[in-house]
CSV table of C-alpha atoms in Angstrom, one decimal:
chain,number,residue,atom,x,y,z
L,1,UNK,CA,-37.6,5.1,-60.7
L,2,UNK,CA,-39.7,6.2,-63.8
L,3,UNK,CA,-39.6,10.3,-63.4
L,4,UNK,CA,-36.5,11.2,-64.1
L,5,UNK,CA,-34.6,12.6,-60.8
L,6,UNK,CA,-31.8,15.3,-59.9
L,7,UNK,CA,-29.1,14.5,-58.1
L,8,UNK,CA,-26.2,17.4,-56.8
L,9,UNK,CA,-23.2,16.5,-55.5
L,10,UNK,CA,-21.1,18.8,-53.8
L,11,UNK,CA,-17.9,18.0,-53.8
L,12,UNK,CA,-14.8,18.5,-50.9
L,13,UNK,CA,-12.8,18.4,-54.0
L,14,UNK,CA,-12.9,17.8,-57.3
L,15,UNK,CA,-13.1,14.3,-58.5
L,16,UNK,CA,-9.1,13.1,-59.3
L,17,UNK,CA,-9.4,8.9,-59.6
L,18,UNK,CA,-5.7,8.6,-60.3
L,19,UNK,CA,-4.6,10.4,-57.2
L,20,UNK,CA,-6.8,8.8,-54.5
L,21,UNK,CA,-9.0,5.8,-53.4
L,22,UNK,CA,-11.4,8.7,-52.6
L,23,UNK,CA,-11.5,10.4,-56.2
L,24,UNK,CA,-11.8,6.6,-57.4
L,25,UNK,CA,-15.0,5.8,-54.9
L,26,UNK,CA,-16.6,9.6,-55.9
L,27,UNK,CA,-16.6,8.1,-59.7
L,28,UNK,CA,-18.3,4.6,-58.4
L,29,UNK,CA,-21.1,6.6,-56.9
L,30,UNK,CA,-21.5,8.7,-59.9
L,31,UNK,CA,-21.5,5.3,-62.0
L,32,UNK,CA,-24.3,3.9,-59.8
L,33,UNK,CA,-26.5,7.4,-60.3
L,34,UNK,CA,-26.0,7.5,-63.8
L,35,UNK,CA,-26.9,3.6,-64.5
L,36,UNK,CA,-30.1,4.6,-62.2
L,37,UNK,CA,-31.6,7.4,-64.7
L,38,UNK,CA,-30.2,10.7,-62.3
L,39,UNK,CA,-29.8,13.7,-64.1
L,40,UNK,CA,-26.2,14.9,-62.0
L,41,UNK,CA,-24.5,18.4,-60.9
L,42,UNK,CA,-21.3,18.3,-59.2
L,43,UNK,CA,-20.4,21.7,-57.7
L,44,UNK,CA,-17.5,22.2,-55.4
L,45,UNK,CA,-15.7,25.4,-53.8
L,46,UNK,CA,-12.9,23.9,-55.0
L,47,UNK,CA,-9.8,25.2,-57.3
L,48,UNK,CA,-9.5,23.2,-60.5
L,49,UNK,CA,-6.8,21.3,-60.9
L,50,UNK,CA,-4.6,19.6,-63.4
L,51,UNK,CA,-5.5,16.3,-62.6
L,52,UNK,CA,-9.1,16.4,-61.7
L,53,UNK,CA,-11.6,13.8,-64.3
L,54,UNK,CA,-13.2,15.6,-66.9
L,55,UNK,CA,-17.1,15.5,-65.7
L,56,UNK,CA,-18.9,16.2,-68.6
L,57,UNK,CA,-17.8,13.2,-70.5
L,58,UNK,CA,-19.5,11.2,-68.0
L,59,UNK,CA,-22.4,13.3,-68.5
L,60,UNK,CA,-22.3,15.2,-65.4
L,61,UNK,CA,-22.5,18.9,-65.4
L,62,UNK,CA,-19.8,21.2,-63.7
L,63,UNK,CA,-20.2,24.0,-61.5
L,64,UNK,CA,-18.1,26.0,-59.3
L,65,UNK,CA,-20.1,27.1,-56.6
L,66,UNK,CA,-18.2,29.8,-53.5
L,67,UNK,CA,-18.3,29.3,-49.7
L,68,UNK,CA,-20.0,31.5,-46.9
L,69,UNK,CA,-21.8,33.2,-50.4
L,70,UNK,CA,-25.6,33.4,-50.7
L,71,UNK,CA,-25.5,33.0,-54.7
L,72,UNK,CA,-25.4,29.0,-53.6
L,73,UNK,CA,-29.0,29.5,-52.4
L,74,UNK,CA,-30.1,31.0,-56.0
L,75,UNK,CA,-28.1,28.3,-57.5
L,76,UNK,CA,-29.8,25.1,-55.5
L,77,UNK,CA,-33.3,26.9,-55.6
L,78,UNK,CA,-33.3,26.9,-59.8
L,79,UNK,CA,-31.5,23.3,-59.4
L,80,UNK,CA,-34.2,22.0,-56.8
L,81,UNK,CA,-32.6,18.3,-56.6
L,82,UNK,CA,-34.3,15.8,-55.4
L,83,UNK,CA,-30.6,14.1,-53.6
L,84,UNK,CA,-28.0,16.1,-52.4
L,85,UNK,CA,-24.9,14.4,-51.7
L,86,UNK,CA,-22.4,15.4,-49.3
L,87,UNK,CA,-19.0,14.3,-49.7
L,88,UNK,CA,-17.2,14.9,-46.7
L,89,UNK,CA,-18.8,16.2,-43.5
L,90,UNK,CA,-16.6,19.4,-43.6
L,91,UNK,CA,-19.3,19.9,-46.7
L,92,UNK,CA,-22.5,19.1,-44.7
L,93,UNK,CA,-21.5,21.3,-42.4
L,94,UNK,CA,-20.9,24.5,-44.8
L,95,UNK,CA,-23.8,23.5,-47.4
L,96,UNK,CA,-26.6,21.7,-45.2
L,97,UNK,CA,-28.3,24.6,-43.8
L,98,UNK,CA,-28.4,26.3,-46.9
L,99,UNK,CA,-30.0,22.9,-48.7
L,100,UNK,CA,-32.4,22.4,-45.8
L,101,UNK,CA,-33.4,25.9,-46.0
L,102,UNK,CA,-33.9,26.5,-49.9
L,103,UNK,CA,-34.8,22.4,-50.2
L,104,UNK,CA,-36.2,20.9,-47.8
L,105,UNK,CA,-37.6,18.1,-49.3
L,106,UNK,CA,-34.6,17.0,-50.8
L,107,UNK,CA,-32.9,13.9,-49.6
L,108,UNK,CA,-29.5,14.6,-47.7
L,109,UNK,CA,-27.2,12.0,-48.5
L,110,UNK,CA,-23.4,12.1,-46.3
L,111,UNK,CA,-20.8,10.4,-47.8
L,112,UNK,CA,-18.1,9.8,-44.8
L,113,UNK,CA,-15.7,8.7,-47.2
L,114,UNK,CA,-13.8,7.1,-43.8
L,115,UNK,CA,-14.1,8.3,-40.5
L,116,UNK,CA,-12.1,11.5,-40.2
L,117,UNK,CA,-12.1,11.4,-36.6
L,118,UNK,CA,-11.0,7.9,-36.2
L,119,UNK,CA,-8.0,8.3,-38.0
L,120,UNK,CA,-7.4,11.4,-36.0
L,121,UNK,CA,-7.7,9.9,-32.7
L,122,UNK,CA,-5.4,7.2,-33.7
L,123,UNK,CA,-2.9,9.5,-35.3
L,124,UNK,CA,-2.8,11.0,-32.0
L,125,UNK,CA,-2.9,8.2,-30.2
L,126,UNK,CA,0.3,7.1,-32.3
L,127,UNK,CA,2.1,10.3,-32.1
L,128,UNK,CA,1.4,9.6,-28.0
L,129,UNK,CA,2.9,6.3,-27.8
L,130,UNK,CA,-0.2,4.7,-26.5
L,131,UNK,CA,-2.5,2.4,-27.7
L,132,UNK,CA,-5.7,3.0,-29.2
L,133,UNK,CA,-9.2,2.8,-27.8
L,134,UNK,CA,-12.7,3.4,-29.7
L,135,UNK,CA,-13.7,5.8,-26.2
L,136,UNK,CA,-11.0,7.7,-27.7
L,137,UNK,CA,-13.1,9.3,-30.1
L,138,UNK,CA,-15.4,11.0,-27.2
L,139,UNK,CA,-12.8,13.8,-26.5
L,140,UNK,CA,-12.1,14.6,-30.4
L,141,UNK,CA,-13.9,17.9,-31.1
L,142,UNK,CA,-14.2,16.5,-35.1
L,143,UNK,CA,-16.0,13.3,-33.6
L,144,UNK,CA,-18.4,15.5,-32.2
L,145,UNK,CA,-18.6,17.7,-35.5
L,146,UNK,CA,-18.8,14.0,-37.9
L,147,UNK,CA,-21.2,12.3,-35.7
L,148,UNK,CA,-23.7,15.6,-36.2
L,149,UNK,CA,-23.1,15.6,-40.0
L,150,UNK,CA,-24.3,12.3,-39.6
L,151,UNK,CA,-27.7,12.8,-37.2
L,152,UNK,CA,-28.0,15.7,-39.5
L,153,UNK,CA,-28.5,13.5,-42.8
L,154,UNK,CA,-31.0,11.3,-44.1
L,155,UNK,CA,-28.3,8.6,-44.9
L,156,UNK,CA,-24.9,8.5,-44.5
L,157,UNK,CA,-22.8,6.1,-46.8
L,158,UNK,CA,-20.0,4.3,-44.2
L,159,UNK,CA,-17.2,1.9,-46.3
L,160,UNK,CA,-15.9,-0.1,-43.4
L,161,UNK,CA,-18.0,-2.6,-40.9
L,162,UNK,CA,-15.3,-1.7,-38.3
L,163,UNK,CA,-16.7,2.5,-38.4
L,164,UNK,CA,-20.3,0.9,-38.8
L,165,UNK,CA,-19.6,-1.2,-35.0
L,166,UNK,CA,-18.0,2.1,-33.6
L,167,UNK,CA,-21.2,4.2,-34.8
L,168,UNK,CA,-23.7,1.3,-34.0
L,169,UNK,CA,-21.9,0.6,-30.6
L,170,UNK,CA,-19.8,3.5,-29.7
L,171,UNK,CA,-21.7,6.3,-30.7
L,172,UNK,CA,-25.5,4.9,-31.1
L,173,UNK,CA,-26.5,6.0,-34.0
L,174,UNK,CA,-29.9,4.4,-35.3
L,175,UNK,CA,-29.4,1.7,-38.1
L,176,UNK,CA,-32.1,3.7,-40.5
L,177,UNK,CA,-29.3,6.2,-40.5
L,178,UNK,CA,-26.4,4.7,-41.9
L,179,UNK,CA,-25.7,1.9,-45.3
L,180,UNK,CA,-22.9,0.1,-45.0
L,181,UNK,CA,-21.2,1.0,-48.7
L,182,UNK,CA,-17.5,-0.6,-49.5
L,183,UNK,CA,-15.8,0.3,-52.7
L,184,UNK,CA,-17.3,-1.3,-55.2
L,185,UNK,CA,-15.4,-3.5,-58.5
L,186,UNK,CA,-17.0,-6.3,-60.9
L,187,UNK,CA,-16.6,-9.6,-60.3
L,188,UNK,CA,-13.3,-11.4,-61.0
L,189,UNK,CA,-12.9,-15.3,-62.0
L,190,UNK,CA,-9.2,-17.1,-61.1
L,191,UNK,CA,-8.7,-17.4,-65.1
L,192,UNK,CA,-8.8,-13.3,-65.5
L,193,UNK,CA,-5.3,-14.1,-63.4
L,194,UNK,CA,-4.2,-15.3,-66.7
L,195,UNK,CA,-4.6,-12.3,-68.6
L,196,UNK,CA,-2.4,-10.4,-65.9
L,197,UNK,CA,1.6,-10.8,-66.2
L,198,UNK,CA,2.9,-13.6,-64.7
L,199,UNK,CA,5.4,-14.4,-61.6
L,200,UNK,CA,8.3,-14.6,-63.8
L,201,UNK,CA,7.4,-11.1,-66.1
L,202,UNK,CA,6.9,-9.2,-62.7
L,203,UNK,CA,9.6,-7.5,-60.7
L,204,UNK,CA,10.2,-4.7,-57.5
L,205,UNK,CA,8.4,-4.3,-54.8
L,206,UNK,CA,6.0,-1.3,-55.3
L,207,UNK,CA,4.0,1.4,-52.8
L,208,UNK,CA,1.2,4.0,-54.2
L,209,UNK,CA,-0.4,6.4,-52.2
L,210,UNK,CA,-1.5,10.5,-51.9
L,211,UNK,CA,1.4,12.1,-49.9
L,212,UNK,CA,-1.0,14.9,-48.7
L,213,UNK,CA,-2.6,12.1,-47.3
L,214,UNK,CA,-0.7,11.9,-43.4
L,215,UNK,CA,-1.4,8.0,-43.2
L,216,UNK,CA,0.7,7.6,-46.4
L,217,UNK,CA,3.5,9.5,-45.7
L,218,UNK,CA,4.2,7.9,-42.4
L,219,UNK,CA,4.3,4.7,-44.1
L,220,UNK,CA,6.3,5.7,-46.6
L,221,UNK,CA,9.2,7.4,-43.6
L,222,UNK,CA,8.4,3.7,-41.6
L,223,UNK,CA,9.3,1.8,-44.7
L,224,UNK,CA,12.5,4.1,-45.3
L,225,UNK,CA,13.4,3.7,-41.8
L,226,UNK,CA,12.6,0.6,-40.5
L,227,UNK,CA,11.5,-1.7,-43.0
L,228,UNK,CA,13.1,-1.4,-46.3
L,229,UNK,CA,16.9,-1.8,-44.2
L,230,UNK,CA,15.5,-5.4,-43.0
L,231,UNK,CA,14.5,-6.4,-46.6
L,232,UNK,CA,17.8,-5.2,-48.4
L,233,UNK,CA,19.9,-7.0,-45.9
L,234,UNK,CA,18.3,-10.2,-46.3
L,235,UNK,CA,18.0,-9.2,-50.2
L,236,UNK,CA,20.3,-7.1,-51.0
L,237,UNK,CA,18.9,-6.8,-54.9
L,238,UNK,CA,15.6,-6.1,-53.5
L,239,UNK,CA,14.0,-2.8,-54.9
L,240,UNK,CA,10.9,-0.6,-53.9
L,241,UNK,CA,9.5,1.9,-56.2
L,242,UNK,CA,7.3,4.2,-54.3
L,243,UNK,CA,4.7,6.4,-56.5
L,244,UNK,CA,2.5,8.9,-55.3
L,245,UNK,CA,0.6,12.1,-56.2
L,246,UNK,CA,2.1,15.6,-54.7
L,247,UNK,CA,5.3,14.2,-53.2
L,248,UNK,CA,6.8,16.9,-51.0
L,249,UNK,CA,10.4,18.0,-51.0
L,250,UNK,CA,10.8,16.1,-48.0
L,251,UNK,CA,9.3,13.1,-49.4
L,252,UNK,CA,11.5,13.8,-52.1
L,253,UNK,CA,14.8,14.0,-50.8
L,254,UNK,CA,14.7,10.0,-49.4
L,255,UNK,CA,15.0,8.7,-52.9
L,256,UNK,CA,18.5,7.3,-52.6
L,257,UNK,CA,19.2,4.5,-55.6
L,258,UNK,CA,22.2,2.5,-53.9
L,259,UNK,CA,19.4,1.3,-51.4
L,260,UNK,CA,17.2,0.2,-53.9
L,261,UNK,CA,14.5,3.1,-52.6
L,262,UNK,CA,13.4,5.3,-55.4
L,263,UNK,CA,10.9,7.9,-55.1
L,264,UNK,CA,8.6,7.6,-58.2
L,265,UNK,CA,6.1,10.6,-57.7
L,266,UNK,CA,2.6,10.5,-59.5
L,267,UNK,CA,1.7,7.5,-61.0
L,268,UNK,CA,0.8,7.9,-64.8
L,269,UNK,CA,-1.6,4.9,-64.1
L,270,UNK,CA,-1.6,3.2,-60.7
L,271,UNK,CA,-3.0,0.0,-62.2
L,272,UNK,CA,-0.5,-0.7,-64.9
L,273,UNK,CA,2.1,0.0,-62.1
L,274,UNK,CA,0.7,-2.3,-59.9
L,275,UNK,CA,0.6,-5.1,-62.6
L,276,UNK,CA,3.9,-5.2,-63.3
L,277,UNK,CA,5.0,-5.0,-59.5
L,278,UNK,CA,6.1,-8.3,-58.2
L,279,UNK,CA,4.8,-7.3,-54.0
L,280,UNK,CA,3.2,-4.2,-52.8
L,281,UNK,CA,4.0,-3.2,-49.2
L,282,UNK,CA,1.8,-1.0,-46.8
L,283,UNK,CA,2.6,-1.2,-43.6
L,284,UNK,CA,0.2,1.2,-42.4
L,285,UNK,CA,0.3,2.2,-38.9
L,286,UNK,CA,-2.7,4.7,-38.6
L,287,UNK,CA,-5.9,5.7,-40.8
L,288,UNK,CA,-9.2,4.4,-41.2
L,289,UNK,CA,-11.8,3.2,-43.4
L,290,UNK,CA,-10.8,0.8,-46.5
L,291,UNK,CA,-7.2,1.3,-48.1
L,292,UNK,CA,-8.0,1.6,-52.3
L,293,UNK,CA,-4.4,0.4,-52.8
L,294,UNK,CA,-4.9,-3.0,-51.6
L,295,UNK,CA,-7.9,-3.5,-53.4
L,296,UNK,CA,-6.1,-2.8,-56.2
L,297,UNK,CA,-3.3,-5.0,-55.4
L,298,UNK,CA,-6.3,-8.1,-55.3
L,299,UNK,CA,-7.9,-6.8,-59.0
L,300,UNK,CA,-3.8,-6.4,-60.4
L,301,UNK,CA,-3.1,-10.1,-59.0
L,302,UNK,CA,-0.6,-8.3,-56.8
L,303,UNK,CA,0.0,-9.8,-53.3
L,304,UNK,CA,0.4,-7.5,-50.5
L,305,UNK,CA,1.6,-7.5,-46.8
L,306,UNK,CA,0.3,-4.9,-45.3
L,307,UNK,CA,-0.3,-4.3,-41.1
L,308,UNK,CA,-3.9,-4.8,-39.2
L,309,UNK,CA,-4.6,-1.3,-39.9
L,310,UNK,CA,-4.6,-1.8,-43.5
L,311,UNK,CA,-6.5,-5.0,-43.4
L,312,UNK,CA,-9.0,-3.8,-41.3
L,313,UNK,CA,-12.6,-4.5,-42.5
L,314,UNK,CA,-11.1,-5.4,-45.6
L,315,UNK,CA,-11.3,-9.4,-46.0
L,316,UNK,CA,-14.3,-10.6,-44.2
L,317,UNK,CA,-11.7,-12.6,-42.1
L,318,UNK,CA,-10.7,-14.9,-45.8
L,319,UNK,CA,-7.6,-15.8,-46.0
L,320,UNK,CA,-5.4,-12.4,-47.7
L,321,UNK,CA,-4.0,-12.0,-50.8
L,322,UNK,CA,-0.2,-12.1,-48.8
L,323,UNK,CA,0.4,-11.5,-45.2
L,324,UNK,CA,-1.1,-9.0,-42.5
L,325,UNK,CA,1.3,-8.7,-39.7
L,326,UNK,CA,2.7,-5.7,-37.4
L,327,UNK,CA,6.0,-7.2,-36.6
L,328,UNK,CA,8.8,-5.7,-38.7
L,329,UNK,CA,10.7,-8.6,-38.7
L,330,UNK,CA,8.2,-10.9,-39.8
L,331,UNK,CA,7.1,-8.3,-42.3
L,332,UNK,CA,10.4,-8.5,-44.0
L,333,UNK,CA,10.6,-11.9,-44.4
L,334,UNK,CA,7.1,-12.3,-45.6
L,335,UNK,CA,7.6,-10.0,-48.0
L,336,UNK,CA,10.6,-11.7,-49.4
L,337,UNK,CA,9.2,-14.9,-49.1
L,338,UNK,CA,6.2,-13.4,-51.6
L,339,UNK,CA,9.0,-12.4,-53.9
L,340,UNK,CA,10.2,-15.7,-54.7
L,341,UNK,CA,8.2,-18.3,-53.9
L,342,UNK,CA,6.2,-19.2,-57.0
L,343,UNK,CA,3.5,-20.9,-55.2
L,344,UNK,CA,3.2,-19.1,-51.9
L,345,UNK,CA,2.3,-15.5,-54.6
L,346,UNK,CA,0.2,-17.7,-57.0
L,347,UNK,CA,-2.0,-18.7,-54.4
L,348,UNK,CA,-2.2,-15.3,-52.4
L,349,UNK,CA,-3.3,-14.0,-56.0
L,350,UNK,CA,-6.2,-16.1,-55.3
L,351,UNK,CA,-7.0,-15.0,-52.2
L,352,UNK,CA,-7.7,-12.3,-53.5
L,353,UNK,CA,-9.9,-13.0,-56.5
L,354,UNK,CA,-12.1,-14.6,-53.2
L,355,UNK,CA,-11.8,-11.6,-51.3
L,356,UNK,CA,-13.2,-9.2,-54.1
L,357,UNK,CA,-16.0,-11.7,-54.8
L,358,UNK,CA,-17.0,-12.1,-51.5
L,359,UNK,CA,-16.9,-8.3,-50.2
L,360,UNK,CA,-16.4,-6.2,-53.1
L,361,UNK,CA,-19.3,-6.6,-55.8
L,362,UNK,CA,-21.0,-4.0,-57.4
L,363,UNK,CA,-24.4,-5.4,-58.1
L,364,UNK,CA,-25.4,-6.5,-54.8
L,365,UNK,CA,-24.7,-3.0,-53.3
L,366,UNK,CA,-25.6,-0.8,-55.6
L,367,UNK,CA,-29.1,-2.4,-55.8
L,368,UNK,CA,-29.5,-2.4,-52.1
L,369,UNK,CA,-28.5,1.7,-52.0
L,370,UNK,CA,-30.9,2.6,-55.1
L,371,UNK,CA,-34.0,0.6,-53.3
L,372,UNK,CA,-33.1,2.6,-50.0
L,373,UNK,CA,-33.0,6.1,-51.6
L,374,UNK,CA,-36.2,5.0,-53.5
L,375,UNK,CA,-37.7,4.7,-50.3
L,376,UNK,CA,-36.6,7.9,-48.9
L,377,UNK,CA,-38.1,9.7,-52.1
L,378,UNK,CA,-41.8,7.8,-51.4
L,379,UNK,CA,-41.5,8.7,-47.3
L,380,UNK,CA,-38.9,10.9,-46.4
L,381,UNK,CA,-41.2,12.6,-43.7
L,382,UNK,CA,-41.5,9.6,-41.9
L,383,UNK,CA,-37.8,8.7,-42.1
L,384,UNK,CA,-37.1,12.4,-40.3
L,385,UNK,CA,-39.7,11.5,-37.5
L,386,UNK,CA,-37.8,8.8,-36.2
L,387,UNK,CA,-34.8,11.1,-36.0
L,388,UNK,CA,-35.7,13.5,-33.6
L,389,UNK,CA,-31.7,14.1,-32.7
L,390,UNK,CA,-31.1,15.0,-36.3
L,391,UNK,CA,-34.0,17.8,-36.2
L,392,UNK,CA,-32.9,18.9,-32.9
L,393,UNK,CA,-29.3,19.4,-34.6
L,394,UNK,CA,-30.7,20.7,-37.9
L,395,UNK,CA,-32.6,23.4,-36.0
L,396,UNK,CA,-29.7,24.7,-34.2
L,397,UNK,CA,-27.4,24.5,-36.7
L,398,UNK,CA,-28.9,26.4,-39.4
L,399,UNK,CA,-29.8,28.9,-36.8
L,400,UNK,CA,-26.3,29.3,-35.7
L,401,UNK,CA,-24.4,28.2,-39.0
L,402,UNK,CA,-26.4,30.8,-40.5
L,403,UNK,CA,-25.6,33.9,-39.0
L,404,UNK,CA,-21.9,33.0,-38.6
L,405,UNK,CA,-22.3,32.7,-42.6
L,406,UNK,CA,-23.5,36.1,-43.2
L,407,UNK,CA,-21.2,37.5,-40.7
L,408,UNK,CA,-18.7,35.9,-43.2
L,409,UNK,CA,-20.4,37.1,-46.1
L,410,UNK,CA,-20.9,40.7,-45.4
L,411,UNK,CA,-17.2,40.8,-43.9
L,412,UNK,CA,-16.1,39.9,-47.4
L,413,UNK,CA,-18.3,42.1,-49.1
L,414,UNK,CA,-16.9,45.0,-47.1
């Protein structure tokens, strides 16, 4: 790319690394722009907040932009990107029509970030008792909503193979449509193990994750409830630190110290946590797309057990950097076996060095996603003829998107 191109993000939220695997994946994709010569805007309707990454130091400008407000369409008119990026399809659906009306030659890009109604209809389906089935997703209203973000877009970005075989499969959706995109780390060699403290400097078991995020949170009641008792009476020394940003009172209040199940709030920095943990536990039970924590566990030499939930699409079927089991039981004693065998944790720490190598690296994907936009910039007219369902959608969805917007927006004038 020799002309130097504009790229606007508009963001769900602003960009917060250290409190999410999704802040954390916003900052890769920026990285990737950037090292590709993009001149980038970031707008959100968002609030600021006290933890959110400062943009401009990583060159990218700021701007606060308002929902259901036509001063966007003055804003994106003087901007005129060439990419749009939508993170989110909640965004898509509030910011599309107005970029396909005031741009239409620039390149929608939809950044899923997982598949929101996936982990809906198996939050439901957990809250039911049932088991889950992909058909599940046919009767969830924000399936139907995500899977027109997606027909809607020129490419959407999808970060698990299991949500790119439910949208290939399940839903039909035409390859040209979608890039398979993971998160994405440098590669690791077994002797960068080295530089990382070692079996005998590390101690506690350890859990990170967003508690606004409902996936955590149930983990975190399942350990209190189910797990950790199973641990401590086969370990009675045995302690879990659990850290997370914007713990609630109720997440709070099951801190208790003579059970060895302390409540840590925000992590200061997740990775240096991580490091010094001995075993990080996530025994997941609903969600979707990839888990950042156990990446993170892999690049911190940190062995996990974690269920099939949180393994899923993860590992490429290698061997994991610990155990992946949905037996309570067996997840107790794994994860004491972890603890202290010397051997069993030094060799799960290489697992994981495979597992990043083999599914995780940076160059070969960001490559393959800069050719593919590069191609959408030479032909994009072309690309949008094969898509007829995504012109049939974009049609009626600016038509009726729009009005409801100025409804919206003269309401809240008067």
């Amino acid at each position: 790319m020799n002309k130097i191109k504009k790229l606007l993000i508009i963001g769900f939220v602003w960009p917060e690394p250290n409190s999410s695997a999704a802040g954390g994946r916003m900052m890769q994709l920026i990285s990737i722009f950037k090292e590709n010569g993009f001149e980038i805007t970031f707008a959100s309707p968002a609030l600021d907040s006290d933890f959110m990454v400062d943009l401009t130091a990583f060159g990218v400008e700021k701007k606060a932009i308002e929902l259901n407000n036509s001063s966007f369409d003055v804003f994106i008119k003087e901007l005129n990107p060439d990419v749009v990026l939508f993170d989110r399809f909640m965004i898509e659906e509030q910011f599309g029509w107005r970029v396909s009306e005031n741009c239409p030659k620039a390149i929608r890009i939809l950044d899923t970030e997982d598949l929101h109604s996936l982990r809906t209809a198996r939050q439901k389906a957990f809250r039911e008792n049932r088991t889950f089935g992909p058909f599940d997703l046919f009767s969830e209203e924000v399936a139907k909503r995500e899977i027109a973000s997606i027909l809607r877009c020129d490419l959407s970005l999808i970060i698990s193979q299991f949500e790119m075989k439910i949208l290939n499969g399940i839903f039909k959706i035409d390859s040209r449509l979608l890039f398979y995109l993971p998160f994405l780390v440098d590669e690791m060699k077994e002797e960068d193990l080295l530089d990382l403290p070692l079996f005998e400097d590390r101690e506690n078991f350890v859990f990170i994750g967003n508690f606004l995020h409902e996936p955590n949170w149930n983990t975190v009641q399942y350990l209190k409830e189910a797990i950790w008792p199973l641990i401590r009476k086969q370990f009675p020394e045995a302690i879990l630190k659990v850290y997370g940003a914007y713990p609630s009172q109720k997440a709070l209040q099951l801190h208790q110290s003579r059970d060895g199940f302390l409540i840590m709030g925000r992590a200061a920095d997740a990775a240096e946590i991580v490091k010094k943990a001995k075993v990080v536990l996530a025994p997941i039970r609903f969600g979707a797309g990839l888990k950042g924590k156990l990446l993170e566990a892999m690049q911190c030499g940190t062995p996990s057990v974690t269920s099939e939930i949180g393994a899923e699409a993860m590992h490429a079927d290698l061997p994991w950097n610990g155990c992946i089991t949905n037996d309570m039981e067996f997840f107790a004693k794994q994860a004491i076996a972890l603890y202290q065998d010397e051997n069993l944790w030094k060799q799960s720490q290489k697992n994981g060095v495979t597992i990043i190598n083999h599914c995780y690296q940076k160059r070969a994907f960001s490559s393959a996603l800069v050719d593919i936009i590069s191609a959408l910039l030479v032909d994009s007219e072309n690309h949008r003829l094969h898509n007829f369902m995504g012109s049939l959608l974009q049609h009626h969805t600016l038509k009726s998107t729009k009005y409801m917007s100025k409804w919206i927006e003269a309401k809240n004038k008067n």
